[in-house]
Structures are given as C-alpha cells and as structure tokens.
Amino acid sequence: MDSKVAFDFDSIFNEDYLYFYEPMLTAERSEQEVEQIWNLLRLQPDMQVLDLACGHGRIANRLAQRGCRVTGLDSCRYFLDIARTDALRMGVVVQYVQADMRRLPFPDAAFDSVVNWFTAFGYFDEEGNRRVLTEACRVLRPGGRLLIDTMNRDRLMKEWHPFILAERDGNLMVDINRYNALTGYTENERITIREGKMRRARFSIRLFTYPELSCWLQQAGFASVQGSDRDGQPYNVDSRRMVVVAEKT
C-alpha cells in the first residue's frame, strides 16, 4: 500500500518555519552538528560535498568555512535566498541550486560526500523516496559516502505525541500528528497562528526502521551501510536519532 498525505512544501518551509524553529537552531547547535557530520563522514578540506535538502544553509555554509567545496540543493527559493545572504555575510562560497532532490542536476560521480540532515528524507511516495537514494548514489564517486540523519521510528512510537505545541512571543504553532501503520507514513496537520493570522498545512514523512532503510540503500547501489546516533555510538531503540552512513563501491 502506497498512499500518503501530500507534502505541501511551500506551506511548511517558509517564514513561519524559521520563526518558530529559530530559537532551537542556534549557532552553537549548528556548530555542534557540523562537527558531528565532519566526524561521521570523515570529511577533509577540499572535499566536494552536496548538502541535499540544505534548507537555509546553516550546515552548508559552516562546512564551507571548514574548507569543503560545498553545493547546497533545495526546492525552496526563500530558504536558498537566506542561505546565499548568510554565505556572503560569512565570507564563504557555496553553490546553491534550486532543484528537485529526485532529479539531481549533477553529473555522475560529482561528489565525495552527500549530507541529508535533520529529517530531510522521506517526503515523497515510495518510488520518489527510492529515487532520492539512487540519485544520491549516482552523483557520488566510488568510495563516497551518503549520510542520512532522521528520526528513530522505534523510539518515536514509544514516545508518540499526538499534539506538539510551540509558542514564541504569543504566537503558536500546533502539529496534529497521526501515524498510519499500514503505509509507514505520518499524517500531519500544522496550524500556525501568528500576528493574528491562522494558516493550515498538511505534510507526511515516511518513517523507517534501520533494517528497512539499510535494505533500501543497498538496493539503491550502496555496498555497505552503518547505523549510529549522531555521536557515532551504536544505534539502538533508545537512540534519539537514527544516523545512517552508506558507502558506494
């Protein structure tokens, strides 16, 4: 069965998203996450890195600060404009590209590493999600690695919250969350009330167990797959996040 709630990207990834997430995505947190990515992928200066679904560039720009040659890809023009502005302010060079992650506009074997961070995988139907993985494999050089950071489905099921509320300066963001065990997708509605205006949007994300995602990656062409948490410790049912590093032969 492969039915899902359509992911309304423009209604989710916008000014409201950054307004409510900004207090969480601090510079200190971003620096810590970049250090984790650097260690997990064993990055080095001058490596060609693709930040796949880069958002507003908080990871891509900091990887560029460390000397990587970074390309950031996202479908959201608003986020990319912010990423470019921040890159100028930080004095780094990043190639930002607006495109669909299912159809990467890059030649084969263009990158040493691909980063997909902060639950940026699982937005599409089954065919589309598989296409993201095969495209990531295609643009990697032999020996290149893909890193996916996503939710730990097993822990999420134990701690499921049907409602999540965020508040900032009297403005509200409410997520109404459901999980469809027949499809493996969440079915979510987001209500934002900001400056007296209410907006609604729907989205869904495919959740994976580690064995399932590992199998998908091998079917996409990756030779080896390793699972951990963000600190590189062995992955288990209580890990806060599921981090998968897949290597191409």
mmCIF file of C-alpha atoms in Angstrom:
data_model
loop_
_atom_site.group_PDB
_atom_site.id
_atom_site.type_symbol
_atom_site.label_atom_id
_atom_site.label_comp_id
_atom_site.label_asym_id
_atom_site.label_seq_id
_atom_site.Cartn_x
_atom_site.Cartn_y
_atom_site.Cartn_z
ATOM 1 C CA MET A 1 0.000 0.000 0.000
ATOM 2 C CA ASP A 2 1.441 3.379 -1.005
ATOM 3 C CA SER A 3 -0.922 6.227 -0.187
ATOM 4 C CA LYS A 4 0.244 9.299 1.689
ATOM 5 C CA VAL A 5 -0.705 12.840 2.548
ATOM 6 C CA ALA A 6 0.881 15.179 0.025
ATOM 7 C CA PHE A 7 3.766 17.211 1.431
ATOM 8 C CA ASP A 8 2.886 20.859 0.932
ATOM 9 C CA PHE A 9 6.470 22.165 0.817
ATOM 10 C CA ASP A 10 5.687 25.834 0.247
ATOM 11 C CA SER A 11 3.246 25.873 3.166
ATOM 12 C CA ILE A 12 5.706 24.192 5.554
ATOM 13 C CA PHE A 13 9.142 25.546 4.642
ATOM 14 C CA ASN A 14 8.575 29.274 4.794
ATOM 15 C CA GLU A 15 8.962 32.325 7.041
ATOM 16 C CA ASP A 16 6.770 30.777 9.742
ATOM 17 C CA TYR A 17 9.009 27.692 9.884
ATOM 18 C CA LEU A 18 12.109 29.770 10.529
ATOM 19 C CA TYR A 19 10.287 31.994 13.013
ATOM 20 C CA PHE A 20 9.311 29.066 15.239
ATOM 21 C CA TYR A 21 12.458 26.967 14.720
ATOM 22 C CA GLU A 22 14.986 29.799 15.047
ATOM 23 C CA PRO A 23 15.208 29.616 18.876
ATOM 24 C CA MET A 24 16.063 25.910 18.546
ATOM 25 C CA LEU A 25 18.523 26.124 15.643
ATOM 26 C CA THR A 26 21.119 28.240 17.400
ATOM 27 C CA ALA A 27 24.618 28.928 16.069
ATOM 28 C CA GLU A 28 26.023 26.785 18.887
ATOM 29 C CA ARG A 29 23.805 23.845 17.944
ATOM 30 C CA SER A 30 24.662 24.203 14.255
ATOM 31 C CA GLU A 31 28.391 24.211 15.037
ATOM 32 C CA GLN A 32 27.956 21.047 17.119
ATOM 33 C CA GLU A 33 26.038 19.316 14.339
ATOM 34 C CA VAL A 34 28.637 20.267 11.742
ATOM 35 C CA GLU A 35 31.309 18.744 13.982
ATOM 36 C CA GLN A 36 29.237 15.550 14.159
ATOM 37 C CA ILE A 37 28.828 15.473 10.372
ATOM 38 C CA TRP A 38 32.548 16.101 9.908
ATOM 39 C CA ASN A 39 33.420 13.127 12.092
ATOM 40 C CA LEU A 40 30.724 10.773 10.793
ATOM 41 C CA LEU A 41 31.736 11.313 7.158
ATOM 42 C CA ARG A 42 35.455 11.721 7.900
ATOM 43 C CA LEU A 43 35.463 14.926 5.884
ATOM 44 C CA GLN A 44 38.583 16.852 4.898
ATOM 45 C CA PRO A 45 39.148 20.283 3.370
ATOM 46 C CA ASP A 46 38.708 20.460 -0.421
ATOM 47 C CA MET A 47 36.266 17.543 -0.496
ATOM 48 C CA GLN A 48 33.271 18.052 -2.770
ATOM 49 C CA VAL A 49 30.175 17.879 -0.561
ATOM 50 C CA LEU A 50 26.500 18.028 -1.514
ATOM 51 C CA ASP A 51 24.086 19.212 1.175
ATOM 52 C CA LEU A 52 20.905 17.564 -0.079
ATOM 53 C CA ALA A 53 17.816 19.481 1.063
ATOM 54 C CA CYS A 54 20.060 22.171 2.519
ATOM 55 C CA GLY A 55 17.296 24.483 3.736
ATOM 56 C CA HIS A 56 18.588 27.927 4.690
ATOM 57 C CA GLY A 57 22.213 26.830 4.607
ATOM 58 C CA ARG A 58 23.095 26.556 8.283
ATOM 59 C CA ILE A 59 25.047 23.321 7.639
ATOM 60 C CA ALA A 60 26.358 24.034 4.122
ATOM 61 C CA ASN A 61 27.853 27.419 4.994
ATOM 62 C CA ARG A 62 29.642 26.043 8.031
ATOM 63 C CA LEU A 63 31.061 23.120 6.067
ATOM 64 C CA ALA A 64 32.388 25.666 3.587
ATOM 65 C CA GLN A 65 34.005 27.545 6.490
ATOM 66 C CA ARG A 66 35.954 24.373 7.224
ATOM 67 C CA GLY A 67 37.303 24.254 3.688
ATOM 68 C CA CYS A 68 34.943 21.888 1.878
ATOM 69 C CA ARG A 69 33.740 22.750 -1.605
ATOM 70 C CA VAL A 70 30.022 22.703 -0.952
ATOM 71 C CA THR A 71 26.919 22.598 -3.101
ATOM 72 C CA GLY A 72 23.567 23.096 -1.435
ATOM 73 C CA LEU A 73 20.380 21.887 -3.119
ATOM 74 C CA ASP A 74 16.829 22.680 -2.047
ATOM 75 C CA SER A 75 13.449 23.214 -3.672
ATOM 76 C CA CYS A 76 12.619 26.299 -1.573
ATOM 77 C CA ARG A 77 13.679 29.597 -3.153
ATOM 78 C CA TYR A 78 13.005 31.510 0.080
ATOM 79 C CA PHE A 79 15.419 29.312 2.054
ATOM 80 C CA LEU A 80 18.048 29.471 -0.688
ATOM 81 C CA ASP A 81 17.928 33.267 -0.724
ATOM 82 C CA ILE A 82 18.651 33.278 3.015
ATOM 83 C CA ALA A 83 21.451 30.740 2.542
ATOM 84 C CA ARG A 84 23.118 32.899 -0.114
ATOM 85 C CA THR A 85 22.826 36.024 2.032
ATOM 86 C CA ASP A 86 24.359 34.240 5.033
ATOM 87 C CA ALA A 87 27.169 32.847 2.863
ATOM 88 C CA LEU A 88 28.083 36.393 1.803
ATOM 89 C CA ARG A 89 27.981 37.571 5.407
ATOM 90 C CA MET A 90 30.212 34.666 6.498
ATOM 91 C CA GLY A 91 32.618 35.163 3.596
ATOM 92 C CA VAL A 92 32.226 31.653 2.179
ATOM 93 C CA VAL A 93 31.495 30.355 -1.297
ATOM 94 C CA VAL A 94 28.704 27.789 -1.678
ATOM 95 C CA GLN A 95 26.941 26.878 -4.902
ATOM 96 C CA TYR A 96 23.234 26.953 -4.143
ATOM 97 C CA VAL A 97 20.886 25.215 -6.575
ATOM 98 C CA GLN A 98 17.087 25.128 -6.640
ATOM 99 C CA ALA A 99 16.012 21.690 -7.843
ATOM 100 C CA ASP A 100 14.099 18.507 -7.038
ATOM 101 C CA MET A 101 16.143 16.021 -4.993
ATOM 102 C CA ARG A 102 14.615 13.173 -7.025
ATOM 103 C CA ARG A 103 16.272 14.519 -10.186
ATOM 104 C CA LEU A 104 19.690 15.899 -9.315
ATOM 105 C CA PRO A 105 21.128 18.288 -11.932
ATOM 106 C CA PHE A 106 24.673 16.998 -11.497
ATOM 107 C CA PRO A 107 26.849 14.582 -13.480
ATOM 108 C CA ASP A 108 27.731 11.113 -12.259
ATOM 109 C CA ALA A 109 30.463 10.863 -9.606
ATOM 110 C CA ALA A 110 30.484 14.602 -8.875
ATOM 111 C CA PHE A 111 30.801 14.466 -5.061
ATOM 112 C CA ASP A 112 32.891 12.861 -2.339
ATOM 113 C CA SER A 113 30.054 13.018 0.200
ATOM 114 C CA VAL A 114 26.326 13.723 0.354
ATOM 115 C CA VAL A 115 24.691 15.042 3.546
ATOM 116 C CA ASN A 116 20.960 14.715 4.215
ATOM 117 C CA TRP A 117 20.433 16.181 7.684
ATOM 118 C CA PHE A 118 17.569 16.935 10.081
ATOM 119 C CA THR A 119 14.838 14.636 8.756
ATOM 120 C CA ALA A 120 15.118 15.719 5.133
ATOM 121 C CA PHE A 121 14.344 12.297 3.652
ATOM 122 C CA GLY A 122 11.008 10.520 3.283
ATOM 123 C CA TYR A 123 8.905 13.343 1.823
ATOM 124 C CA PHE A 124 7.675 11.511 -1.270
ATOM 125 C CA ASP A 125 5.827 8.338 -2.213
ATOM 126 C CA GLU A 126 7.768 5.062 -2.189
ATOM 127 C CA GLU A 127 9.011 5.439 -5.762
ATOM 128 C CA GLY A 128 10.090 9.015 -5.133
ATOM 129 C CA ASN A 129 11.921 8.181 -1.913
ATOM 130 C CA ARG A 130 13.789 5.354 -3.624
ATOM 131 C CA ARG A 131 14.700 7.712 -6.452
ATOM 132 C CA VAL A 132 16.318 10.098 -3.950
ATOM 133 C CA LEU A 133 18.623 7.300 -2.806
ATOM 134 C CA THR A 134 19.547 6.117 -6.306
ATOM 135 C CA GLU A 135 20.264 9.709 -7.352
ATOM 136 C CA ALA A 136 22.473 10.249 -4.311
ATOM 137 C CA CYS A 137 24.373 7.073 -5.191
ATOM 138 C CA ARG A 138 24.725 8.156 -8.819
ATOM 139 C CA VAL A 139 26.343 11.516 -8.016
ATOM 140 C CA LEU A 140 28.801 10.020 -5.520
ATOM 141 C CA ARG A 141 32.290 8.977 -6.536
ATOM 142 C CA PRO A 142 33.419 5.389 -5.827
ATOM 143 C CA GLY A 143 34.172 5.236 -2.118
ATOM 144 C CA GLY A 144 31.918 8.232 -1.484
ATOM 145 C CA ARG A 145 29.506 8.295 1.441
ATOM 146 C CA LEU A 146 25.902 9.325 1.988
ATOM 147 C CA LEU A 147 24.837 10.428 5.466
ATOM 148 C CA ILE A 148 21.139 10.422 6.401
ATOM 149 C CA ASP A 149 20.014 11.824 9.751
ATOM 150 C CA THR A 150 16.388 11.055 10.536
ATOM 151 C CA MET A 151 14.003 10.100 13.312
ATOM 152 C CA ASN A 152 14.335 6.886 15.288
ATOM 153 C CA ARG A 153 10.999 5.305 14.437
ATOM 154 C CA ASP A 154 11.112 2.800 17.291
ATOM 155 C CA ARG A 155 11.696 5.461 19.937
ATOM 156 C CA LEU A 156 9.156 7.754 18.303
ATOM 157 C CA MET A 157 6.482 5.074 18.571
ATOM 158 C CA LYS A 158 7.201 4.644 22.296
ATOM 159 C CA GLU A 159 7.020 8.400 22.912
ATOM 160 C CA TRP A 160 4.376 9.354 20.349
ATOM 161 C CA HIS A 161 2.824 12.798 20.844
ATOM 162 C CA PRO A 162 -0.461 13.328 19.002
ATOM 163 C CA PHE A 163 -0.093 17.072 19.562
ATOM 164 C CA ILE A 164 3.029 19.239 19.690
ATOM 165 C CA LEU A 165 2.791 22.913 20.598
ATOM 166 C CA ALA A 166 5.399 25.616 20.059
ATOM 167 C CA GLU A 167 4.974 29.173 21.331
ATOM 168 C CA ARG A 168 7.003 32.285 20.625
ATOM 169 C CA ASP A 169 6.050 35.790 21.733
ATOM 170 C CA GLY A 170 2.401 34.812 21.976
ATOM 171 C CA ASN A 171 2.349 33.188 18.525
ATOM 172 C CA LEU A 172 1.541 29.490 18.234
ATOM 173 C CA MET A 173 2.444 26.522 16.049
ATOM 174 C CA VAL A 174 0.491 23.310 16.627
ATOM 175 C CA ASP A 175 1.242 19.985 14.947
ATOM 176 C CA ILE A 176 -1.511 17.344 14.942
ATOM 177 C CA ASN A 177 0.263 14.031 14.392
ATOM 178 C CA ARG A 178 -1.003 10.638 13.292
ATOM 179 C CA TYR A 179 0.838 7.536 12.155
ATOM 180 C CA ASN A 180 -0.525 5.170 9.522
ATOM 181 C CA ALA A 181 0.891 1.738 10.334
ATOM 182 C CA LEU A 182 -0.363 0.354 7.008
ATOM 183 C CA THR A 183 1.695 2.784 4.918
ATOM 184 C CA GLY A 184 4.577 3.691 7.241
ATOM 185 C CA TYR A 185 3.850 7.405 6.820
ATOM 186 C CA THR A 186 2.971 10.054 9.350
ATOM 187 C CA GLU A 187 -0.109 12.129 8.556
ATOM 188 C CA ASN A 188 0.328 15.601 9.985
ATOM 189 C CA GLU A 189 -1.519 18.878 10.042
ATOM 190 C CA ARG A 190 0.262 22.078 11.083
ATOM 191 C CA ILE A 191 -1.672 25.091 12.335
ATOM 192 C CA THR A 192 0.187 28.362 12.816
ATOM 193 C CA ILE A 193 -1.308 31.412 14.485
ATOM 194 C CA ARG A 194 0.994 34.363 14.054
ATOM 195 C CA GLU A 195 0.250 38.065 14.263
ATOM 196 C CA GLY A 196 -3.461 37.310 14.264
ATOM 197 C CA LYS A 197 -3.403 35.173 11.117
ATOM 198 C CA MET A 198 -4.072 31.427 11.079
ATOM 199 C CA ARG A 199 -2.594 29.094 8.459
ATOM 200 C CA ARG A 200 -3.041 25.357 7.942
ATOM 201 C CA ALA A 201 -0.802 22.936 6.053
ATOM 202 C CA ARG A 202 -0.542 19.177 5.675
ATOM 203 C CA PHE A 203 2.567 17.045 5.412
ATOM 204 C CA SER A 204 3.725 13.474 5.812
ATOM 205 C CA ILE A 205 7.055 11.749 6.308
ATOM 206 C CA ARG A 206 7.992 8.128 5.699
ATOM 207 C CA LEU A 207 9.404 6.567 8.859
ATOM 208 C CA PHE A 208 11.936 3.747 8.637
ATOM 209 C CA THR A 209 13.384 1.083 10.876
ATOM 210 C CA TYR A 210 17.128 0.688 10.496
ATOM 211 C CA PRO A 211 16.920 -2.727 8.741
ATOM 212 C CA GLU A 212 14.409 -1.323 6.235
ATOM 213 C CA LEU A 213 16.431 1.781 5.377
ATOM 214 C CA SER A 214 19.618 -0.291 5.184
ATOM 215 C CA CYS A 215 17.912 -2.609 2.687
ATOM 216 C CA TRP A 216 16.706 0.322 0.596
ATOM 217 C CA LEU A 217 20.217 1.786 0.481
ATOM 218 C CA GLN A 218 21.742 -1.483 -0.667
ATOM 219 C CA GLN A 219 19.058 -1.808 -3.340
ATOM 220 C CA ALA A 220 19.940 1.736 -4.455
ATOM 221 C CA GLY A 221 23.532 0.667 -5.105
ATOM 222 C CA PHE A 222 25.402 1.227 -1.842
ATOM 223 C CA ALA A 223 27.791 -1.520 -0.791
ATOM 224 C CA SER A 224 27.978 -1.018 2.977
ATOM 225 C CA VAL A 225 25.673 0.632 5.495
ATOM 226 C CA GLN A 226 26.354 1.538 9.117
ATOM 227 C CA GLY A 227 23.924 2.842 11.731
ATOM 228 C CA SER A 228 24.666 5.027 14.743
ATOM 229 C CA ASP A 229 23.458 8.016 16.669
ATOM 230 C CA ARG A 230 24.788 11.500 15.931
ATOM 231 C CA ASP A 231 27.819 10.948 18.151
ATOM 232 C CA GLY A 232 28.796 7.775 16.326
ATOM 233 C CA GLN A 233 27.642 5.437 19.106
ATOM 234 C CA PRO A 234 25.941 2.191 18.044
ATOM 235 C CA TYR A 235 22.336 2.672 17.052
ATOM 236 C CA ASN A 236 19.681 1.199 19.342
ATOM 237 C CA VAL A 237 15.981 1.507 20.110
ATOM 238 C CA ASP A 238 16.627 4.365 22.567
ATOM 239 C CA SER A 239 18.871 6.460 20.305
ATOM 240 C CA ARG A 240 17.483 9.971 19.905
ATOM 241 C CA ARG A 241 18.227 9.994 16.184
ATOM 242 C CA MET A 242 18.950 7.398 13.528
ATOM 243 C CA VAL A 243 22.075 8.225 11.545
ATOM 244 C CA VAL A 244 22.968 6.044 8.569
ATOM 245 C CA VAL A 245 26.210 6.243 6.608
ATOM 246 C CA ALA A 246 26.208 4.335 3.320
ATOM 247 C CA GLU A 247 29.308 3.871 1.160
ATOM 248 C CA LYS A 248 29.390 3.454 -2.597
ATOM 249 C CA THR A 249 31.790 0.942 -4.101
#
